[in-house]
């Protein structure tokens, strides 16, 4: 099984979709229960 097939089968995002091209490090989330909203703001 190739890695790409596992991403497609389980519906998980591929590693290159976690970060935008201009970013060099992972985003820092400061609020545990508001993390999705913080990440959504980053993508806008």
Short mmCIF file of C-alpha atoms in Angstrom, two decimals:
data_model
loop_
_atom_site.label_atom_id
_atom_site.label_comp_id
_atom_site.label_asym_id
_atom_site.label_seq_id
_atom_site.Cartn_x
_atom_site.Cartn_y
_atom_site.Cartn_z
CA UNK A 1 0.00 0.00 0.00
CA UNK A 2 1.45 3.34 -0.93
CA UNK A 3 1.20 6.32 1.41
CA UNK A 4 -0.94 8.27 -1.05
CA UNK A 5 -3.52 5.51 -1.10
CA UNK A 6 -3.74 5.59 2.71
CA UNK A 7 -4.44 9.34 2.61
CA UNK A 8 -7.19 8.79 0.05
CA UNK A 9 -8.71 5.80 1.85
CA UNK A 10 -8.90 7.34 5.33
CA UNK A 11 -9.66 10.88 4.15
CA UNK A 12 -6.78 12.46 6.03
CA UNK A 13 -5.19 15.56 4.55
CA UNK A 14 -1.83 15.10 2.93
CA UNK A 15 1.11 16.76 4.74
CA UNK A 16 1.42 19.49 2.11
CA UNK A 17 -2.13 20.71 2.88
CA UNK A 18 -1.40 21.43 6.54
CA UNK A 19 0.88 24.39 5.78
CA UNK A 20 0.69 27.20 3.28
CA UNK A 21 3.66 27.64 0.96
CA UNK A 22 4.71 30.89 2.67
CA UNK A 23 4.87 29.31 6.14
CA UNK A 24 8.06 27.82 7.51
CA UNK A 25 6.78 26.44 10.82
CA UNK A 26 3.61 25.04 12.35
CA UNK A 27 0.98 27.49 13.61
CA UNK A 28 0.70 28.00 17.37
CA UNK A 29 -2.77 27.52 18.85
CA UNK A 30 -3.32 29.41 22.11
CA UNK A 31 -6.87 28.35 23.03
CA UNK A 32 -7.59 24.64 23.26
CA UNK A 33 -11.35 24.82 22.69
CA UNK A 34 -11.15 27.56 20.04
CA UNK A 35 -8.40 25.96 17.98
CA UNK A 36 -10.45 25.31 14.83
CA UNK A 37 -11.51 28.96 14.63
CA UNK A 38 -7.90 30.07 15.06
CA UNK A 39 -6.74 27.79 12.25
CA UNK A 40 -9.62 28.89 10.01
CA UNK A 41 -8.58 32.53 10.47
CA UNK A 42 -5.05 31.60 9.43
CA UNK A 43 -6.31 30.13 6.16
CA UNK A 44 -8.30 33.21 5.13
#
